[in-house]
PDB file of C-alpha atoms and ligand atoms in Angstrom:
ATOM      1  CA  MET A   1     113.505  73.198 114.911  1.00  0.00           C
ATOM      2  CA  HIS A   2     111.159  75.401 112.879  1.00  0.00           C
ATOM      3  CA  GLN A   3     111.544  75.053 109.119  1.00  0.00           C
ATOM      4  CA  ASP A   4     110.113  77.622 106.677  1.00  0.00           C
ATOM      5  CA  THR A   5     108.451  75.918 103.764  1.00  0.00           C
ATOM      6  CA  ILE A   6     108.614  77.344 100.266  1.00  0.00           C
ATOM      7  CA  GLY A   7     105.653  76.795  97.933  1.00  0.00           C
ATOM      8  CA  THR A   8     105.678  75.902  94.253  1.00  0.00           C
ATOM      9  CA  VAL A   9     107.005  78.279  91.580  1.00  0.00           C
ATOM     10  CA  MET A  10     104.439  81.008  90.837  1.00  0.00           C
ATOM     11  CA  ILE A  11     106.331  83.062  88.241  1.00  0.00           C
ATOM     12  CA  THR A  12     109.396  81.828  86.373  1.00  0.00           C
ATOM     13  CA  GLN A  13     112.517  83.773  85.424  1.00  0.00           C
ATOM     14  CA  GLU A  14     111.526  83.445  81.742  1.00  0.00           C
ATOM     15  CA  GLU A  15     108.143  85.038  82.430  1.00  0.00           C
ATOM     16  CA  ILE A  16     109.821  87.862  84.334  1.00  0.00           C
ATOM     17  CA  ASN A  17     112.327  88.444  81.507  1.00  0.00           C
ATOM     18  CA  ALA A  18     109.532  88.639  78.932  1.00  0.00           C
ATOM     19  CA  LYS A  19     107.578  91.054  81.107  1.00  0.00           C
ATOM     20  CA  ALA A  20     110.619  93.292  81.637  1.00  0.00           C
ATOM     21  CA  ALA A  21     111.091  93.522  77.852  1.00  0.00           C
ATOM     22  CA  GLU A  22     107.423  94.467  77.408  1.00  0.00           C
ATOM     23  CA  ILE A  23     107.478  97.117  80.153  1.00  0.00           C
ATOM     24  CA  GLY A  24     110.851  98.414  78.902  1.00  0.00           C
ATOM     25  CA  GLN A  25     109.315  99.074  75.473  1.00  0.00           C
ATOM     26  CA  GLN A  26     106.399 100.868  77.080  1.00  0.00           C
ATOM     27  CA  ILE A  27     108.751 103.115  79.075  1.00  0.00           C
ATOM     28  CA  GLU A  28     110.784 103.877  75.914  1.00  0.00           C
ATOM     29  CA  LYS A  29     107.572 104.934  74.181  1.00  0.00           C
ATOM     30  CA  ASP A  30     106.320 107.018  77.104  1.00  0.00           C
ATOM     31  CA  PHE A  31     109.632 108.886  77.493  1.00  0.00           C
ATOM     32  CA  ALA A  32     110.848 108.919  73.871  1.00  0.00           C
ATOM     33  CA  GLY A  33     113.565 111.569  73.400  1.00  0.00           C
ATOM     34  CA  GLU A  34     113.756 112.310  77.128  1.00  0.00           C
ATOM     35  CA  GLU A  35     116.103 111.484  79.975  1.00  0.00           C
ATOM     36  CA  VAL A  36     114.950 109.275  82.840  1.00  0.00           C
ATOM     37  CA  VAL A  37     116.216 108.670  86.359  1.00  0.00           C
ATOM     38  CA  LEU A  38     115.559 105.142  87.569  1.00  0.00           C
ATOM     39  CA  ILE A  39     115.511 104.773  91.333  1.00  0.00           C
ATOM     40  CA  GLY A  40     115.723 101.212  92.601  1.00  0.00           C
ATOM     41  CA  ILE A  41     114.429 100.597  96.123  1.00  0.00           C
ATOM     42  CA  LEU A  42     116.815  98.395  98.072  1.00  0.00           C
ATOM     43  CA  ARG A  43     116.865  95.717  98.825  1.00  0.00           C
ATOM     44  CA  GLY A  44     113.843  94.040  97.285  1.00  0.00           C
ATOM     45  CA  ALA A  45     114.099  95.648  93.832  1.00  0.00           C
ATOM     46  CA  VAL A  46     117.669  94.526  93.175  1.00  0.00           C
ATOM     47  CA  LEU A  47     116.976  91.944  90.434  1.00  0.00           C
ATOM     48  CA  TRP A  48     113.997  93.688  88.836  1.00  0.00           C
ATOM     49  CA  MET A  49     115.971  96.963  88.653  1.00  0.00           C
ATOM     50  CA  GLY A  50     118.617  95.174  86.558  1.00  0.00           C
ATOM     51  CA  ASP A  51     115.935  93.719  84.300  1.00  0.00           C
ATOM     52  CA  ILE A  52     114.214  97.052  83.712  1.00  0.00           C
ATOM     53  CA  MET A  53     117.334  99.174  83.196  1.00  0.00           C
ATOM     54  CA  LYS A  54     118.764  96.895  80.512  1.00  0.00           C
ATOM     55  CA  ASN A  55     115.454  96.917  78.652  1.00  0.00           C
ATOM     56  CA  VAL A  56     115.124 100.706  78.458  1.00  0.00           C
ATOM     57  CA  ASN A  57     117.189 102.282  75.689  1.00  0.00           C
ATOM     58  CA  LEU A  58     116.978 105.961  76.689  1.00  0.00           C
ATOM     59  CA  ASP A  59     119.369 108.493  78.248  1.00  0.00           C
ATOM     60  CA  MET A  60     119.411 107.166  81.782  1.00  0.00           C
ATOM     61  CA  VAL A  61     120.819 107.800  85.219  1.00  0.00           C
ATOM     62  CA  ILE A  62     120.292 105.268  87.979  1.00  0.00           C
ATOM     63  CA  ASP A  63     120.252 105.672  91.725  1.00  0.00           C
ATOM     64  CA  PHE A  64     119.090 103.710  94.726  1.00  0.00           C
ATOM     65  CA  MET A  65     117.280 104.376  97.942  1.00  0.00           C
ATOM     66  CA  ALA A  66     116.989 101.977 100.846  1.00  0.00           C
ATOM     67  CA  VAL A  67     113.845 102.077 102.922  1.00  0.00           C
ATOM     68  CA  SER A  68     112.312  99.528 105.226  1.00  0.00           C
ATOM     69  CA  SER A  69     108.841  98.971 106.499  1.00  0.00           C
ATOM     70  CA  TYR A  70     108.569  95.304 107.433  1.00  0.00           C
ATOM     71  CA  GLY A  71     111.548  94.501 109.637  1.00  0.00           C
ATOM     72  CA  ALA A  72     111.601  90.816 110.520  1.00  0.00           C
ATOM     73  CA  SER A  73     107.832  90.401 110.544  1.00  0.00           C
ATOM     74  CA  THR A  74     105.538  89.168 107.765  1.00  0.00           C
ATOM     75  CA  LYS A  75     103.104  92.007 108.564  1.00  0.00           C
ATOM     76  CA  SER A  76     103.719  95.607 107.480  1.00  0.00           C
ATOM     77  CA  SER A  77     104.414  97.973 110.363  1.00  0.00           C
ATOM     78  CA  GLY A  78     103.168 100.986 108.372  1.00  0.00           C
ATOM     79  CA  VAL A  79     106.344 102.844 109.293  1.00  0.00           C
ATOM     80  CA  VAL A  80     108.796 103.873 106.542  1.00  0.00           C
ATOM     81  CA  LYS A  81     112.395 104.575 107.403  1.00  0.00           C
ATOM     82  CA  ILE A  82     115.039 105.912 104.971  1.00  0.00           C
ATOM     83  CA  ASN A  83     118.241 103.918 105.403  1.00  0.00           C
ATOM     84  CA  LYS A  84     119.972 105.304 102.297  1.00  0.00           C
ATOM     85  CA  ASP A  85     118.965 108.551 100.654  1.00  0.00           C
ATOM     86  CA  LEU A  86     119.285 109.687  97.018  1.00  0.00           C
ATOM     87  CA  ASP A  87     122.697 110.781  95.712  1.00  0.00           C
ATOM     88  CA  THR A  88     121.202 112.399  92.590  1.00  0.00           C
ATOM     89  CA  ASN A  89     119.618 115.797  92.051  1.00  0.00           C
ATOM     90  CA  ILE A  90     116.249 114.915  90.529  1.00  0.00           C
ATOM     91  CA  SER A  91     114.964 118.477  90.166  1.00  0.00           C
ATOM     92  CA  GLY A  92     113.179 118.753  86.797  1.00  0.00           C
ATOM     93  CA  LYS A  93     113.830 115.074  85.977  1.00  0.00           C
ATOM     94  CA  ASN A  94     111.559 112.244  84.898  1.00  0.00           C
ATOM     95  CA  VAL A  95     111.791 109.802  87.783  1.00  0.00           C
ATOM     96  CA  ILE A  96     110.752 106.156  87.685  1.00  0.00           C
ATOM     97  CA  ILE A  97     110.683 104.322  91.006  1.00  0.00           C
ATOM     98  CA  VAL A  98     111.498 100.637  90.543  1.00  0.00           C
ATOM     99  CA  GLU A  99     110.023  98.393  93.240  1.00  0.00           C
ATOM    100  CA  ASP A 100     109.580  94.667  93.731  1.00  0.00           C
ATOM    101  CA  ILE A 101     106.084  94.757  95.248  1.00  0.00           C
ATOM    102  CA  VAL A 102     103.264  97.122  96.151  1.00  0.00           C
ATOM    103  CA  ASP A 103     101.505  95.633  99.163  1.00  0.00           C
ATOM    104  CA  SER A 104      99.880  98.083 101.623  1.00  0.00           C
ATOM    105  CA  GLY A 105     101.120 100.969  99.445  1.00  0.00           C
ATOM    106  CA  THR A 106     102.781 102.629 102.457  1.00  0.00           C
ATOM    107  CA  THR A 107     106.328 102.560 101.045  1.00  0.00           C
ATOM    108  CA  LEU A 108     105.446 103.911  97.608  1.00  0.00           C
ATOM    109  CA  ASN A 109     102.989 106.459  98.897  1.00  0.00           C
ATOM    110  CA  TYR A 110     105.757 107.862 101.066  1.00  0.00           C
ATOM    111  CA  LEU A 111     108.433 107.662  98.350  1.00  0.00           C
ATOM    112  CA  LYS A 112     106.302 109.257  95.658  1.00  0.00           C
ATOM    113  CA  ALA A 113     105.571 112.266  97.868  1.00  0.00           C
ATOM    114  CA  TYR A 114     109.212 112.426  98.935  1.00  0.00           C
ATOM    115  CA  LEU A 115     110.455 112.534  95.319  1.00  0.00           C
ATOM    116  CA  GLN A 116     107.785 115.010  94.240  1.00  0.00           C
ATOM    117  CA  ASN A 117     108.949 117.246  97.082  1.00  0.00           C
ATOM    118  CA  HIS A 118     112.423 117.097  95.537  1.00  0.00           C
ATOM    119  CA  ASP A 119     110.924 118.822  92.461  1.00  0.00           C
ATOM    120  CA  ALA A 120     110.911 115.883  90.055  1.00  0.00           C
ATOM    121  CA  LYS A 121     109.216 116.712  86.746  1.00  0.00           C
ATOM    122  CA  CYS A 122     107.196 113.514  87.103  1.00  0.00           C
ATOM    123  CA  VAL A 123     107.314 110.441  89.318  1.00  0.00           C
ATOM    124  CA  LYS A 124     106.183 107.098  87.872  1.00  0.00           C
ATOM    125  CA  ILE A 125     106.131 103.716  89.565  1.00  0.00           C
ATOM    126  CA  CYS A 126     107.297 100.446  88.015  1.00  0.00           C
ATOM    127  CA  THR A 127     106.692  97.359  90.143  1.00  0.00           C
ATOM    128  CA  LEU A 128     107.380  93.694  89.488  1.00  0.00           C
ATOM    129  CA  LEU A 129     104.417  92.617  91.636  1.00  0.00           C
ATOM    130  CA  ASP A 130     101.167  94.149  92.785  1.00  0.00           C
ATOM    131  CA  LYS A 131      99.180  92.691  95.686  1.00  0.00           C
ATOM    132  CA  PRO A 132      95.892  94.648  95.569  1.00  0.00           C
ATOM    133  CA  GLU A 133      94.370  92.796  98.539  1.00  0.00           C
ATOM    134  CA  GLY A 134      97.098  94.191 100.789  1.00  0.00           C
ATOM    135  CA  ARG A 135      96.322  97.829  99.987  1.00  0.00           C
ATOM    136  CA  ARG A 136      95.762 100.291 102.837  1.00  0.00           C
ATOM    137  CA  VAL A 137      96.800 103.478 101.016  1.00  0.00           C
ATOM    138  CA  ASP A 138      95.501 104.370  97.542  1.00  0.00           C
ATOM    139  CA  ILE A 139      98.319 104.643  95.033  1.00  0.00           C
ATOM    140  CA  ASP A 140      98.498 104.869  91.223  1.00  0.00           C
ATOM    141  CA  VAL A 141     100.943 102.320  89.832  1.00  0.00           C
ATOM    142  CA  ASP A 142     102.061 103.022  86.276  1.00  0.00           C
ATOM    143  CA  TYR A 143     103.835  99.821  85.241  1.00  0.00           C
ATOM    144  CA  ILE A 144     102.915  96.466  86.796  1.00  0.00           C
ATOM    145  CA  GLY A 145     104.596  93.152  86.015  1.00  0.00           C
ATOM    146  CA  PHE A 146     102.243  90.684  87.669  1.00  0.00           C
ATOM    147  CA  THR A 147      99.332  90.762  90.100  1.00  0.00           C
ATOM    148  CA  VAL A 148      99.594  88.312  92.986  1.00  0.00           C
ATOM    149  CA  ASP A 149      97.076  87.119  95.557  1.00  0.00           C
ATOM    150  CA  ASP A 150      97.321  87.673  99.295  1.00  0.00           C
ATOM    151  CA  ARG A 151     100.212  85.360 100.194  1.00  0.00           C
ATOM    152  CA  PHE A 152     103.636  86.088 101.621  1.00  0.00           C
ATOM    153  CA  ILE A 153     105.708  86.261  98.436  1.00  0.00           C
ATOM    154  CA  VAL A 154     109.432  85.487  98.385  1.00  0.00           C
ATOM    155  CA  GLY A 155     112.145  85.123  95.761  1.00  0.00           C
ATOM    156  CA  TYR A 156     113.539  87.323  92.991  1.00  0.00           C
ATOM    157  CA  GLY A 157     114.588  89.979  95.511  1.00  0.00           C
ATOM    158  CA  LEU A 158     111.726  89.496  97.973  1.00  0.00           C
ATOM    159  CA  ASP A 159     112.664  88.220 101.411  1.00  0.00           C
ATOM    160  CA  PHE A 160     111.341  86.691 104.551  1.00  0.00           C
ATOM    161  CA  ASP A 161     113.642  87.728 107.400  1.00  0.00           C
ATOM    162  CA  GLN A 162     116.305  88.611 104.766  1.00  0.00           C
ATOM    163  CA  LYS A 163     116.278  85.127 103.224  1.00  0.00           C
ATOM    164  CA  TYR A 164     115.189  83.851  99.784  1.00  0.00           C
ATOM    165  CA  ARG A 165     116.083  87.025  97.864  1.00  0.00           C
ATOM    166  CA  ASN A 166     118.395  84.941  95.653  1.00  0.00           C
ATOM    167  CA  LEU A 167     115.716  82.550  94.364  1.00  0.00           C
ATOM    168  CA  PRO A 168     115.562  83.103  90.566  1.00  0.00           C
ATOM    169  CA  TYR A 169     111.740  82.873  90.538  1.00  0.00           C
ATOM    170  CA  ILE A 170     108.708  84.078  92.492  1.00  0.00           C
ATOM    171  CA  THR A 171     107.217  81.741  95.069  1.00  0.00           C
ATOM    172  CA  TYR A 172     105.537  82.033  98.450  1.00  0.00           C
ATOM    173  CA  LEU A 173     106.031  81.077 102.050  1.00  0.00           C
ATOM    174  CA  GLU A 174     103.732  78.358 103.341  1.00  0.00           C
ATOM    175  CA  GLN A 175     102.196  79.653 106.578  1.00  0.00           C
ATOM    176  CA  GLU A 176     100.377  77.572 109.170  1.00  0.00           C
TER     177      GLU A 176
HETATM  178  C1  LIG B   1     109.023  95.463 101.110  1.00  0.00           C
HETATM  179  C2  LIG B   1     108.950  95.492  99.599  1.00  0.00           C
HETATM  180  C3  LIG B   1     108.443  96.875  99.302  1.00  0.00           C
HETATM  181  C4  LIG B   1     107.512  97.151 100.465  1.00  0.00           C
HETATM  182  C5  LIG B   1     106.099  96.904 100.072  1.00  0.00           C
HETATM  183  O1  LIG B   1     110.237  96.087 101.495  1.00  0.00           O
HETATM  184  O2  LIG B   1     110.237  95.297  99.037  1.00  0.00           O
HETATM  185  O3  LIG B   1     109.497  97.798  99.303  1.00  0.00           O
HETATM  186  O4  LIG B   1     107.902  96.231 101.527  1.00  0.00           O
HETATM  187  O5  LIG B   1     105.245  96.974 101.178  1.00  0.00           O
HETATM  188  P1  LIG B   1     104.168  98.127 101.401  1.00  0.00           P
HETATM  189  O6  LIG B   1     103.447  98.360 100.093  1.00  0.00           O
HETATM  190  O7  LIG B   1     103.266  97.515 102.428  1.00  0.00           O
HETATM  191  O8  LIG B   1     104.874  99.334 101.895  1.00  0.00           O
HETATM  192  P2  LIG B   1     110.870  95.900 102.946  1.00  0.00           P
HETATM  193  O9  LIG B   1     110.458  97.051 103.791  1.00  0.00           O
HETATM  194  O10 LIG B   1     110.555  94.527 103.447  1.00  0.00           O
HETATM  195  O11 LIG B   1     112.426  96.052 102.700  1.00  0.00           O
HETATM  196  P3  LIG B   1     113.326  95.168 101.698  1.00  0.00           P
HETATM  197  O12 LIG B   1     113.019  95.644 100.308  1.00  0.00           O
HETATM  198  O13 LIG B   1     114.713  95.457 102.091  1.00  0.00           O
HETATM  199  O14 LIG B   1     112.934  93.732 101.901  1.00  0.00           O
HETATM  200 MN1  LIG B   2     111.440  96.864  99.663  1.00  0.00          MN
HETATM  201 MG1  LIG B   3     111.475  92.916 103.049  1.00  0.00          MG
END
């Protein structure tokens, strides 16, 4: 029987907590006195969304979108599908997309345009992880937790075939 193998811990929960506090302060500064709409992208952003929202002391509304690009493969298909749309009117609002990882950039490139087309005042991106070597579409990322190298990352919301999202740290899948 095939067994997936998980690598060593790359980023601990403590490091992620500290980074969320740092980025939270930056967001408070950047949007001082204003209201923000945080949009978490299901399912990968589930833990990081919680970390960011509790570290940002501003008037805030949260919402979620669900999109998928990978399916059950470790390679991006380049296709973005909306599985759950926004429930919030973001017209004239400061929107911050909260993501777990920017890899090819396909998902965020699509989402940023989508939210701008819904007349957001501004659309910023806050990602836990950035994998620059994966990039196929140029995209400006405003808040980045950690930069990772070109491995298949799992844990802390990130899955392989829907597994490992519950790991309380960032690690990677060993691939033959
Ligand atoms: C993953 C990840 C990002 C996106 C990044 O989501 O959570 O949303 O892919 O890849 P990209 O930069 O190449 O577009 P996925 O589609 O696997 O859905 P999930 O969040 O439910 O795991
Ligand atoms: Mn995702
Ligand atoms: Mg996934």
